[in-house]
CSV table of C-alpha atoms and ligand atoms in Angstrom, one decimal:
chain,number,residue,atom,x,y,z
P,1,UNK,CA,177.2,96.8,95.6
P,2,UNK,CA,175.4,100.1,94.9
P,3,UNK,CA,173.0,101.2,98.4
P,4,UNK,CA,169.9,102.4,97.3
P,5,UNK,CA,171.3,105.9,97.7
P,6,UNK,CA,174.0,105.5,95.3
P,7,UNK,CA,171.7,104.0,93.1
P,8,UNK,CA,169.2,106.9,92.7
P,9,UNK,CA,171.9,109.3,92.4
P,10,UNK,CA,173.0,107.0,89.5
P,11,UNK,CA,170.1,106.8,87.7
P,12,UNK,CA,169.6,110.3,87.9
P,13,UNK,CA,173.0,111.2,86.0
P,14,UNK,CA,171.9,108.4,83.6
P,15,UNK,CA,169.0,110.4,82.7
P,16,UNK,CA,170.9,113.2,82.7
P,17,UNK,CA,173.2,111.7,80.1
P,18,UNK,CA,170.4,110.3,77.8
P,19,UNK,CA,168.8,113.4,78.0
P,20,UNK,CA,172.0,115.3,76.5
P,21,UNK,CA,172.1,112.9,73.8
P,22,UNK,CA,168.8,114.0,72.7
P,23,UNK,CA,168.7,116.4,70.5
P,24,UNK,CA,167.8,119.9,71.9
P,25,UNK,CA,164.5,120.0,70.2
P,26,UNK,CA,162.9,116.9,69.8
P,27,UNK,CA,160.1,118.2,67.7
P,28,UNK,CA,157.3,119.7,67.5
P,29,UNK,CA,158.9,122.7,69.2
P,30,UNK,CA,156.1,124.6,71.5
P,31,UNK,CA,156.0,128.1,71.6
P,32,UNK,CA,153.9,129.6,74.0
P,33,UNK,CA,152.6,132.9,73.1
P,34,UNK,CA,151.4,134.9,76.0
P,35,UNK,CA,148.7,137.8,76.1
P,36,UNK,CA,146.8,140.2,77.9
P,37,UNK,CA,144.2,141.4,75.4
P,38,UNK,CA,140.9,139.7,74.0
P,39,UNK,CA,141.4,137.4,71.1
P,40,UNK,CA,139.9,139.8,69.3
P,41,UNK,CA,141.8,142.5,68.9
P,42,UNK,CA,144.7,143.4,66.8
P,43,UNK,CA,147.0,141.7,68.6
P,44,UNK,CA,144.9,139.1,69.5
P,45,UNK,CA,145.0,138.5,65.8
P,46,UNK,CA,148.2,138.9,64.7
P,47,UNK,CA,149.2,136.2,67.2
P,48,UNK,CA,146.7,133.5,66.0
P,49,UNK,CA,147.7,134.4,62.4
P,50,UNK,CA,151.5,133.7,63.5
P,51,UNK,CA,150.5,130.5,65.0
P,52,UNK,CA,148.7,129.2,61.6
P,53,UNK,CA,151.6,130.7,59.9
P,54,UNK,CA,154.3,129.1,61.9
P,55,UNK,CA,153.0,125.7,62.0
P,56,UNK,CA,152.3,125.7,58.3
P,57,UNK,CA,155.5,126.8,57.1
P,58,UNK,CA,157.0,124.5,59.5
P,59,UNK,CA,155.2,121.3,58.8
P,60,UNK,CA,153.9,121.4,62.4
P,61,UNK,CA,157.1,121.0,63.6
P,62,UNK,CA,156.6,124.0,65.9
P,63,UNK,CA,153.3,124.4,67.6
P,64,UNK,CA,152.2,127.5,68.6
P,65,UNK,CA,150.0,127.7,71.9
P,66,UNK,CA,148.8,131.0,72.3
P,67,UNK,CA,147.3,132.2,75.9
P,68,UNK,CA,145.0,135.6,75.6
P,69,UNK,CA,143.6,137.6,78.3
P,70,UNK,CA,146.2,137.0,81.1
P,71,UNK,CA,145.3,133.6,81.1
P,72,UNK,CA,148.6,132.7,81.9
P,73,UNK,CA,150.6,135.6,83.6
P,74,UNK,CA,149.5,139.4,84.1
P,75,UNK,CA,151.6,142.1,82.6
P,76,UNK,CA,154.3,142.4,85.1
P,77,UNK,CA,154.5,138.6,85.7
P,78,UNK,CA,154.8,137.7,81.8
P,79,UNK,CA,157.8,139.8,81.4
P,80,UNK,CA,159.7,137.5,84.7
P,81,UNK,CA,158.0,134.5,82.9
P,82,UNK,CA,159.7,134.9,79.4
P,83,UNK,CA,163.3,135.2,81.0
P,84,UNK,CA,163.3,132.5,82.9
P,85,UNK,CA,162.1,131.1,80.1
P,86,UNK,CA,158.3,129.8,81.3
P,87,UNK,CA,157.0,131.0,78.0
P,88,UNK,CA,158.6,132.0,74.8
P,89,UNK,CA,157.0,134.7,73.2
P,90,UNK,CA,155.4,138.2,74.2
P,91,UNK,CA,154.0,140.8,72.8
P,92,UNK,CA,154.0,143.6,75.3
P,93,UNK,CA,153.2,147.3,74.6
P,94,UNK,CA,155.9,149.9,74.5
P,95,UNK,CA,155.2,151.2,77.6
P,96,UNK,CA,155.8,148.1,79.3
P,97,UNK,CA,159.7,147.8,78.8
P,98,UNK,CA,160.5,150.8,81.3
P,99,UNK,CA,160.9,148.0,83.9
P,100,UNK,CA,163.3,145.9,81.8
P,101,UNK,CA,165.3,148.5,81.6
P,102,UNK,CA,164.9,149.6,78.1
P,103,UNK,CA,163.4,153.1,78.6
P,104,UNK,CA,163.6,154.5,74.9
P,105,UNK,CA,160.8,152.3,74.4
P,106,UNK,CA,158.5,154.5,76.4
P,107,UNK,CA,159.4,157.6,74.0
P,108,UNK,CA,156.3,155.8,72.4
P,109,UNK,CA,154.0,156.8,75.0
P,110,UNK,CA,154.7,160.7,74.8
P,111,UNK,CA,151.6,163.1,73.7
P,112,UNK,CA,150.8,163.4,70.1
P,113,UNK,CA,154.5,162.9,68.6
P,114,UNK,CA,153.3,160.5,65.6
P,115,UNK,CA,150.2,162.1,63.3
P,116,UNK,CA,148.8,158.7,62.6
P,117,UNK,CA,150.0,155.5,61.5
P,118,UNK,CA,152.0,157.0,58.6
P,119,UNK,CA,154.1,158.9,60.6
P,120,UNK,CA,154.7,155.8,63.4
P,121,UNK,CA,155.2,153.0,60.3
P,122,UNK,CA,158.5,155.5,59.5
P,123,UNK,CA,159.9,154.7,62.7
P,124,UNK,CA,158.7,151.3,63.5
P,125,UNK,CA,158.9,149.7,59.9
P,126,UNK,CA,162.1,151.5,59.6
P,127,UNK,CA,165.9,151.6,60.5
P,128,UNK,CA,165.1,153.1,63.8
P,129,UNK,CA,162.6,150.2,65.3
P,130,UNK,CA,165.2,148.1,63.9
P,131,UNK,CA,168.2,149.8,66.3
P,132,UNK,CA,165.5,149.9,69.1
P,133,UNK,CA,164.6,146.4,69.3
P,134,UNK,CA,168.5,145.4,69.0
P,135,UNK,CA,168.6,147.3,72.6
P,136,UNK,CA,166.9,144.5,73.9
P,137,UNK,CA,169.5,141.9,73.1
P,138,UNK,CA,171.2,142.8,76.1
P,139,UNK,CA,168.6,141.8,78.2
P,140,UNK,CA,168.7,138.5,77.2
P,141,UNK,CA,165.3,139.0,74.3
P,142,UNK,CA,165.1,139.2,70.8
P,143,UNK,CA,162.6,141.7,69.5
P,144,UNK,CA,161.0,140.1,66.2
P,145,UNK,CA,158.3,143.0,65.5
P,146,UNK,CA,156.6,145.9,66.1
P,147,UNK,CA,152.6,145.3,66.2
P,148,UNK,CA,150.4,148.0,65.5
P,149,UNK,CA,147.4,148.5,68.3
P,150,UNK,CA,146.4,152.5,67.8
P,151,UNK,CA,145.9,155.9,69.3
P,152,UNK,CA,144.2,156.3,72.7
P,153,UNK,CA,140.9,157.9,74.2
P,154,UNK,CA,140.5,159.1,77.1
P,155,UNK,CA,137.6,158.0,79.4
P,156,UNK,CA,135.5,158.7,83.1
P,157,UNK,CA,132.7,158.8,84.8
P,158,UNK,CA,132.7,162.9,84.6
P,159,UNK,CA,132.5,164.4,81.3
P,160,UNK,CA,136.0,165.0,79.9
P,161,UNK,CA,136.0,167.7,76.9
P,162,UNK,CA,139.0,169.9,78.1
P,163,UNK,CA,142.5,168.8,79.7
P,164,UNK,CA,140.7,170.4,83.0
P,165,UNK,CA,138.2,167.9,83.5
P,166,UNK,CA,140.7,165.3,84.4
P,167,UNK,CA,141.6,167.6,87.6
P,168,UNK,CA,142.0,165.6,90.2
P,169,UNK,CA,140.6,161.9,88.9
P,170,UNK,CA,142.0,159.0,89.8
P,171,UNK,CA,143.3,157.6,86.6
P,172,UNK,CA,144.8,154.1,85.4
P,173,UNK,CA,147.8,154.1,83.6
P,174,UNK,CA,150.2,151.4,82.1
P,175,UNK,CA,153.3,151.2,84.1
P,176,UNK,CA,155.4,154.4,82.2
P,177,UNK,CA,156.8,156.9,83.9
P,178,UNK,CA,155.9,159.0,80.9
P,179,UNK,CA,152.5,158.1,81.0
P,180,UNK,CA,152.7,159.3,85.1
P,181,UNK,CA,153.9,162.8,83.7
P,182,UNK,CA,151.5,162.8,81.3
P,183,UNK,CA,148.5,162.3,83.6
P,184,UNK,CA,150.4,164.6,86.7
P,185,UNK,CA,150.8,167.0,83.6
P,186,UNK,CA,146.9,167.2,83.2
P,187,UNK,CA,146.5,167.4,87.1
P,188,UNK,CA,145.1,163.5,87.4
P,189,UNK,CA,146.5,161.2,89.9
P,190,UNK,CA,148.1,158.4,87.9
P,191,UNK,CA,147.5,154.7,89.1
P,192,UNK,CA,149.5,152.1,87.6
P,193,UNK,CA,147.5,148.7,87.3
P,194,UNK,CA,147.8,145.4,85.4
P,195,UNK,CA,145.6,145.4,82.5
P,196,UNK,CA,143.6,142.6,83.6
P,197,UNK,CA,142.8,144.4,86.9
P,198,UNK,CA,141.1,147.7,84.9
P,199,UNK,CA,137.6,146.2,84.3
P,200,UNK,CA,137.1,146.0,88.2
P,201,UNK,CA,138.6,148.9,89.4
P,202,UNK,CA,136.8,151.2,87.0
P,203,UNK,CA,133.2,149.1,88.0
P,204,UNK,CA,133.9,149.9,91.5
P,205,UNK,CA,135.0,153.4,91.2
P,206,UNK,CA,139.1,152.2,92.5
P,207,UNK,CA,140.2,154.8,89.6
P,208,UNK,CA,137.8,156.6,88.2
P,209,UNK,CA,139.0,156.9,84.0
P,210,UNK,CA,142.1,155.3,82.3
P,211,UNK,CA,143.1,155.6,78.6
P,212,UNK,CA,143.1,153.3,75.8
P,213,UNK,CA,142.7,152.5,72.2
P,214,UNK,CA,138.8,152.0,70.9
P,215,UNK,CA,140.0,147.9,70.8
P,216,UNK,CA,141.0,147.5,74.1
P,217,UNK,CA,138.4,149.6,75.3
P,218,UNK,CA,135.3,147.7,73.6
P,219,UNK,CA,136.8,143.6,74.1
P,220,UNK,CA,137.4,144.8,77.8
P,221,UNK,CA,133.7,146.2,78.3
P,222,UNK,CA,135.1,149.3,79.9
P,223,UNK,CA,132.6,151.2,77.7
P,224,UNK,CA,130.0,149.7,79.8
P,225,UNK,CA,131.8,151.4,83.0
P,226,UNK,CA,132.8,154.4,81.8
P,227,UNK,CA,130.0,157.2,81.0
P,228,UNK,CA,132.4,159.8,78.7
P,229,UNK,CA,135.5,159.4,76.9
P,230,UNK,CA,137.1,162.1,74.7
P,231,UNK,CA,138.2,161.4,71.6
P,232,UNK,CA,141.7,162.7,72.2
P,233,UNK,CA,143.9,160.4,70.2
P,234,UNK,CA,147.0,162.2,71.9
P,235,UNK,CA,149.1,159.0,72.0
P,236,UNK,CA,150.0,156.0,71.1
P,237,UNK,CA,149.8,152.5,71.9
P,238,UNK,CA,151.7,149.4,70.2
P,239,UNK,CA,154.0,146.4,71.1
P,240,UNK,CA,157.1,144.6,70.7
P,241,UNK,CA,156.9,140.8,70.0
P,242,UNK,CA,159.9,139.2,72.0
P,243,UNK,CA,161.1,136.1,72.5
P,244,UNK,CA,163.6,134.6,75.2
P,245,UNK,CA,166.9,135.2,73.0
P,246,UNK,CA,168.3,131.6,74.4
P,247,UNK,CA,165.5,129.8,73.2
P,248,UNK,CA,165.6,131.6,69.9
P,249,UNK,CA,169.2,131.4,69.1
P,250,UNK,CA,168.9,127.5,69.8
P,251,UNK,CA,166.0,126.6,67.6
P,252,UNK,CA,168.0,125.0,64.1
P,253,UNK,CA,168.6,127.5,61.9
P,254,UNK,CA,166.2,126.2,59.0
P,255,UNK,CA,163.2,126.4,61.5
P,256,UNK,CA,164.1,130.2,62.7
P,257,UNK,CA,164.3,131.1,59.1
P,258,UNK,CA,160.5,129.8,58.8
P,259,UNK,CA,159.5,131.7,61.5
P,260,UNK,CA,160.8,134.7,60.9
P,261,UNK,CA,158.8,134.3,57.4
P,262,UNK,CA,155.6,133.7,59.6
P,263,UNK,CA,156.6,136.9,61.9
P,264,UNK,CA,157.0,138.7,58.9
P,265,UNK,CA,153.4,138.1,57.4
P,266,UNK,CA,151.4,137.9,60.9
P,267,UNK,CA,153.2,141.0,61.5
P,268,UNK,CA,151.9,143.1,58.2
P,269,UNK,CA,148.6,141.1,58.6
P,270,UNK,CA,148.0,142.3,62.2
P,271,UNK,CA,149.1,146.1,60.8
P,272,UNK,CA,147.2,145.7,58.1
P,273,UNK,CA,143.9,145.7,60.3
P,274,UNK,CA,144.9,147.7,63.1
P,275,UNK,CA,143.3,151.0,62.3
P,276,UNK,CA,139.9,149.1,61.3
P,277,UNK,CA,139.6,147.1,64.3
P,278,UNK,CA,139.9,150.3,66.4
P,279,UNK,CA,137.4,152.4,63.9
P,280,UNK,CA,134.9,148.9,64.2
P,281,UNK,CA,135.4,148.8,67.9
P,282,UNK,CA,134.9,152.9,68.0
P,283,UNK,CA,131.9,152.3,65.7
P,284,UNK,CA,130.2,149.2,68.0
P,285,UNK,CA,130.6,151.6,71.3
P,286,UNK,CA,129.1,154.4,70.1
P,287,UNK,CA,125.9,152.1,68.7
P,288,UNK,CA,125.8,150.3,72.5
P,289,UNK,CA,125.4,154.1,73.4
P,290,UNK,CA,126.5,153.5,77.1
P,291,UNK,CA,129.6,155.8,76.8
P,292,UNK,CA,129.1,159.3,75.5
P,293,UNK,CA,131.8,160.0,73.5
P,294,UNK,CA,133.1,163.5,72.5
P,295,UNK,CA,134.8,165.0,69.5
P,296,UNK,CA,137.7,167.4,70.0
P,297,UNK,CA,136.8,170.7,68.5
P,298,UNK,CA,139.8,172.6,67.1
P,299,UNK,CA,140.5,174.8,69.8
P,300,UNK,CA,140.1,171.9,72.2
P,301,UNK,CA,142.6,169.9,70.3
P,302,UNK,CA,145.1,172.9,70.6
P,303,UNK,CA,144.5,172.9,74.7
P,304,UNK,CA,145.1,169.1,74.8
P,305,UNK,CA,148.4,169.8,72.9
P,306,UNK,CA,149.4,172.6,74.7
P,307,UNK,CA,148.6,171.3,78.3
P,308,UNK,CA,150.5,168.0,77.4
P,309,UNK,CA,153.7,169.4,75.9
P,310,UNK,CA,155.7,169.7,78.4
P,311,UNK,CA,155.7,166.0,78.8
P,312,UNK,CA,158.7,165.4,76.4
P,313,UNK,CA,161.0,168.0,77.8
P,314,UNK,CA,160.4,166.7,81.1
P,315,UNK,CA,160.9,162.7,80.0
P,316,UNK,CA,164.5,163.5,78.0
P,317,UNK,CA,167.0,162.9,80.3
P,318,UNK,CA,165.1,159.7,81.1
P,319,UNK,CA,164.5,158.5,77.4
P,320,UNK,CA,167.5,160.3,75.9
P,321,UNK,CA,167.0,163.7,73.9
P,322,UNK,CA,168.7,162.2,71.0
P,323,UNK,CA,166.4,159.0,70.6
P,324,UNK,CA,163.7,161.5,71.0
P,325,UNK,CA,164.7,163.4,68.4
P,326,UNK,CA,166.4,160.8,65.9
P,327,UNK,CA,162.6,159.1,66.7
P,328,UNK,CA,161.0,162.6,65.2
P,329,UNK,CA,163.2,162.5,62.6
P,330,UNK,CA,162.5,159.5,61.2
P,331,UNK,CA,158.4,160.2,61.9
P,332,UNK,CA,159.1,163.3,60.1
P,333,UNK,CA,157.0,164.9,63.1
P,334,UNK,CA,157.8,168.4,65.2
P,335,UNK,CA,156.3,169.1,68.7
U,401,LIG,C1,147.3,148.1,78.7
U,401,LIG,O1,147.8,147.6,79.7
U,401,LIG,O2,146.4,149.0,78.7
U,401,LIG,C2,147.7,147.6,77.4
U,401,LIG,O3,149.1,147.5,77.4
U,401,LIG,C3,147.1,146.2,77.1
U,401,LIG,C4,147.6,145.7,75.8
U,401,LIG,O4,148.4,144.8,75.8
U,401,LIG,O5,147.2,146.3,74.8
């Protein structure tokens, strides 16, 4: 006779066992896609065009559940979520993967080494984002894409026209440690803070500026708490989409293949739009009139340059002077 001990501890290897038999994926498969941004940005769109995607191509045998705005997890706490496999997919920007361990992704955060999208496509479109996002295999993630967000103003509550005028202000950064030289570099006092945090802390004066494409800037409303921003565009800001590599390399082969065809489309979709969503979103702040922004004359451009140069030579060892350079290369760019 089995006590009722002996009994549980039965029945729980018995589900065990049925489970097993199972298959893996008992369909529809659910992906959930998690996000820090507004729906309506560039990312925010390129992910709901890969949800439409996958689930058409795939009959709805995947579903796609896509969570925007740190609805789910923050930026740190989406990264731990996706490898212990809590949700699937990510889309984190470059400057995020520091942490992982994965530094050359941060060579995307030094000053001015892409001249527009052009230049960046070379090196994200190409053979070189293909070797960088194989660097994350060893972390246990698949990189799938590189989505396009776009180049970054800067913004305060003091007027900013020269490197100078960030002396001493408390500014919000991304967690890079090229993005901390870059702001020690102007003489600001970096402050790393999740992205869902910034709205808050620049409303109660916790930092007192931060940087960011016109997107992120506008969807956030930080336009409505910041009174000047430069239009500086001396860097960069895009993502990665990853996936938990386990969960990927288990999904049967004919439904990967359909999904790669929906990362593949969503992904030039999203690019596609990129630079318009940030000249709309440039376009909509400087109508709501509540940020003053100013254009770079040329001389200014040449001291923004110059004061942010020696970013890169400082960040080599860290990045590695040859991706630097082999990224340059491929950009077809000179500092
Ligand atoms: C930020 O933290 O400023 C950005 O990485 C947010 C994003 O995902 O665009």
């Amino acid at each position: 006779m089995l006590n009722r001990r002996s009994f549980a501890r039965l029945a729980g290897v018995c589900v065990l066992a049925l489970s097993a038999a199972v298959p893996a994926f008992a369909e529809p498969i659910v992906i959930k896609f998690s996000h820090v941004v507004a729906p309506d940005t560039p990312k925010g769109k390129a992910a709901e065009k890969f949800k439409e995607l996958a689930e058409k191509y795939t009959d709805g045998g995947v579903t796609v559940e896509v969570y925007p705005n740190s609805q789910l997890y923050k930026d740190k706490e989406e990264l731990e979520a996706l490898q212990l496999g809590a949700v699937q997919m990510l889309a984190p920007s470059l400057a995020k993967f520091g942490p992982l361990g994965v530094k050359e992704f941060e060579a995307f955060d030094i000053p001015y080494l892409f001249d527009g999208y052009d230049s960046l496509h070379k090196v994200t479109q190409g053979e070189m984002g293909k070797k960088l996002l194989a660097k994350l295999e060893e972390k246990g993630i698949s990189g799938l894409a590189f989505w396009d967000n776009g180049f970054k103003v800067m913004s305060a509550n003091s007027s900013i026209k020269v490197p100078d005028d960030l002396l001493g202000l408390k500014m919000r950064i991304q967690s890079s440690k090229v993005l901390e030289a870059e702001m020690n570099a102007l003489g600001a006092v970096p402050q790393v803070m999740a992205f869902s945090e910034v709205y808050q802390a620049l409303q109660t004066g916790v930092v007192d500026g931060t940087e960011n494409p016109p997107s992120n800037m506008y969807t956030q409303k930080m336009n409505e708490v910041q009174k000047y921003a430069a239009e500086t565009n001396h860097g960069y800001l895009g993502y990665a989409v990853i996936v938990n590599k386990a969960f990927w390399d288990g999904l049967p082969e004919d439904v990967r293949g359909e999904l790669d065809k929906a990362m593949t489309e969503a992904t030039d979709y999203g690019n596609s739009i990129a630079k318009e969503e940030n000249d709309k979103a440039m376009a909509a702040m400087k109508a709501a009139g509540t940020t003053e922004f100013h254009q770079l004359t040329d001389e200014e451009k040449a001291a923004w340059k110059e004061a942010l140069a020696p970013v890169a030579t400082e960040m080599s060892d860290r990045i590695g002077a040859d991706t630097i350079k082999e990224i340059q290369a491929a950009a077809g760019t000179s500092m």
